[in-house]
């Protein structure tokens, strides 16, 4: 056997940032395994890590810019591509105003430091209001509540699961997702450790998930009703005098008044959680020696996503579980993303609205649920050209079919992406970056969201191809051409110089050089109390009665009294599987092979009523569309709820992902509705989309 060399890096596919040990010979990967010497991930990896090899070797991964022609895609030079992009964007903006160009930045943007750091430069240069990202289909409510309560949208509380005695998990399935807004590699063992030290893990989810299976208790909740569950939890805690909030809170009495009417009995029918259960969970939570409530995407992507995150934060505060070991804590990262905006208030909400639906801006972005109509609706400010980067919004945002139609009519579209997929197939030009094992990466986001203060720099394993460019080079080339700073001697600057500077000025006085000495990652210790100093509110207090969120109570009260639609009589929710990664890793045979995962889960009683048997094909229909999909009957979903994974639907014509197309599946986002929103934050709703399901054998046509 040839002697192989070893390379250590962090996996950047999901938020767990596991340490990898990669053996290679020349430019061939021999093996990818967990790095046992990484004290944070302790050798943990999931099946996706090995797929980094598949992405590296994937013959369908683009290496050169391509232009779409009537006879297919043709390779062009970088220079030609950059010039064309700049001329088309500039012309369209000159003729129609700056807002005529839109941009969507997708999920991997935050998993690649070069992309993240250079992307914002391009967004600024575009001078457009039409900036969209995966944030408004994901964690926007977390930022909103953090801004309202802690004074900064990036001051996100992290559950200290290594020290907690009671972990309440709502709308998250970390065993499948490996955790989110909680970088915690090897979450399964961390969860087990809670139980081994006598603690409890309680899961609230409309599905009995892989996480629920490992928990001490699981309770079904009707999708979209968590806000009432949380109000009732707080009501019990106040009524039974179980509160022990720290000094640095304001609005405690006001919060008590807000929650007072929401007795467990009032909300039990609506949430589907028994009043006795709500009381019991509230008491256990409030009396545990330490406890932390954690609510992720299932809690955010619902009509009251913002309010859910507010009340969840409040629950942690009121019970004395904030800024305390085993509770909700704040990181003090080596590169502090808050440092740039310290001191000043962060007031970036509703400064402008979307053109068509008047939806509010937040953090310089508009809700992605309005992207299609901004392209389709004529008038001044209509989006005529679009840049997508790291994103596949046709599969990942509500009403993907509408977006598919919208993209088809753009005057110009350019995608910075490695594949010709459902979205990028509409582009006139695709500019493919070097990626994966070829990049340098410092995880600015997930080091800052980790359950311990950690830092790590990954160097490229393989050099990019001679003619290849990194995302940051592509961004800077386009930016410079838009701002007029481009010349024949222009050379993009590696944005990691900014990381180095931030590390040097940071709390631990590190540098990229220093981090290179720690190929297995650097552990900077457990999270430490840092409030009220780190709070960015003007009174240095946590706001329990934040203005904008409190205003939302009217909408919340009203919805409790509004009868549910009987036309679409089931509620659709989403699910993740450990071998999927949003929409983009299905061209790896080893990840997709085996049993079809894109199936609808349905409760046997719901199936029986509709004459549906397991393994048959059913039609799922919502206000916006319909799909046909195989059904599996299981009591693991709540009565009245059906579940489909997202990120599938590769059967569309023109997609150049042959393996993914073999396992095409259907897109759940051909069912999700762009009109269903958290009206306060503008976040998309994926949990509890009203649908009807029929046996394909006896389809009745509804008009
Ligand atoms: N129904 C439903 N929809 C959902 C969700 C859900 O739970 N339910 N989840 C939502 C969430 S949380 C998210 S984050 C979004 C994700 O949705 P998107 O933001 O659309 O991201 P992905 O689906 O991950 O697609 C990533 C794209 O980036 C490309 N890519 C990969 N690596 C690189 C790189 O290094 N550089 C560049 N330039 N491109 C790269 C891939 O080829 C792919 O086209 O989906 C959302 N959609
Ligand atoms: N394997 C894998 N890992 C991933 C990803 C992936 O696609 N695949 N995506 C990554 C990304 S971008 C993100 S943002 C994270 C997300 O990480 P998680 O938040 O853990 O995401 P999910 O696994 O979708 O878990 C959401 C849970 O919410 C539940 N749910 C749905 N509606 C409701 C509701 O109304 N109330 C309650 N209480 N629960 C509800 C669902 O049943 C599901 O179990 O995962 C990341 N990791
Ligand atoms: S859990 Fe996430 S970071 Fe860890 S190996 Fe899997 S994809 Fe990579
Ligand atoms: Mo996400």
mmCIF file of C-alpha atoms and ligand atoms in Angstrom, residues 11-18 20 44-49 178, ligand 3:
data_model
loop_
_atom_site.group_PDB
_atom_site.id
_atom_site.type_symbol
_atom_site.label_atom_id
_atom_site.label_comp_id
_atom_site.label_asym_id
_atom_site.label_seq_id
_atom_site.Cartn_x
_atom_site.Cartn_y
_atom_site.Cartn_z
ATOM 1 C CA UNK A 11 -15.987 19.643 8.080
ATOM 2 C CA UNK A 12 -17.889 22.691 6.847
ATOM 3 C CA UNK A 13 -21.027 20.943 5.649
ATOM 4 C CA UNK A 14 -23.159 21.571 8.696
ATOM 5 C CA UNK A 15 -22.996 23.496 11.940
ATOM 6 C CA UNK A 16 -21.298 20.750 13.970
ATOM 7 C CA UNK A 17 -17.861 21.577 12.453
ATOM 8 C CA UNK A 18 -16.472 18.108 13.221
ATOM 9 C CA UNK A 20 -11.722 15.373 10.160
ATOM 10 C CA UNK A 44 -17.459 12.150 15.717
ATOM 11 C CA UNK A 45 -18.511 12.396 12.102
ATOM 12 C CA UNK A 46 -21.692 11.679 10.207
ATOM 13 C CA UNK A 47 -22.005 9.950 6.811
ATOM 14 C CA UNK A 48 -21.860 13.255 4.951
ATOM 15 C CA UNK A 49 -18.210 13.869 5.814
ATOM 16 C CA UNK A 178 -26.413 17.516 14.177
HETATM 17 S S1 LIG B 3 -22.091 16.256 11.525
HETATM 18 FE FE1 LIG B 3 -21.903 18.002 10.105
HETATM 19 S S2 LIG B 3 -19.843 18.774 10.428
HETATM 20 FE FE2 LIG B 3 -19.928 16.714 11.332
HETATM 21 S S3 LIG B 3 -19.239 15.361 9.704
HETATM 22 FE FE3 LIG B 3 -21.452 15.478 9.525
HETATM 23 S S4 LIG B 3 -21.823 17.109 8.053
HETATM 24 FE FE4 LIG B 3 -19.718 17.323 8.743
#
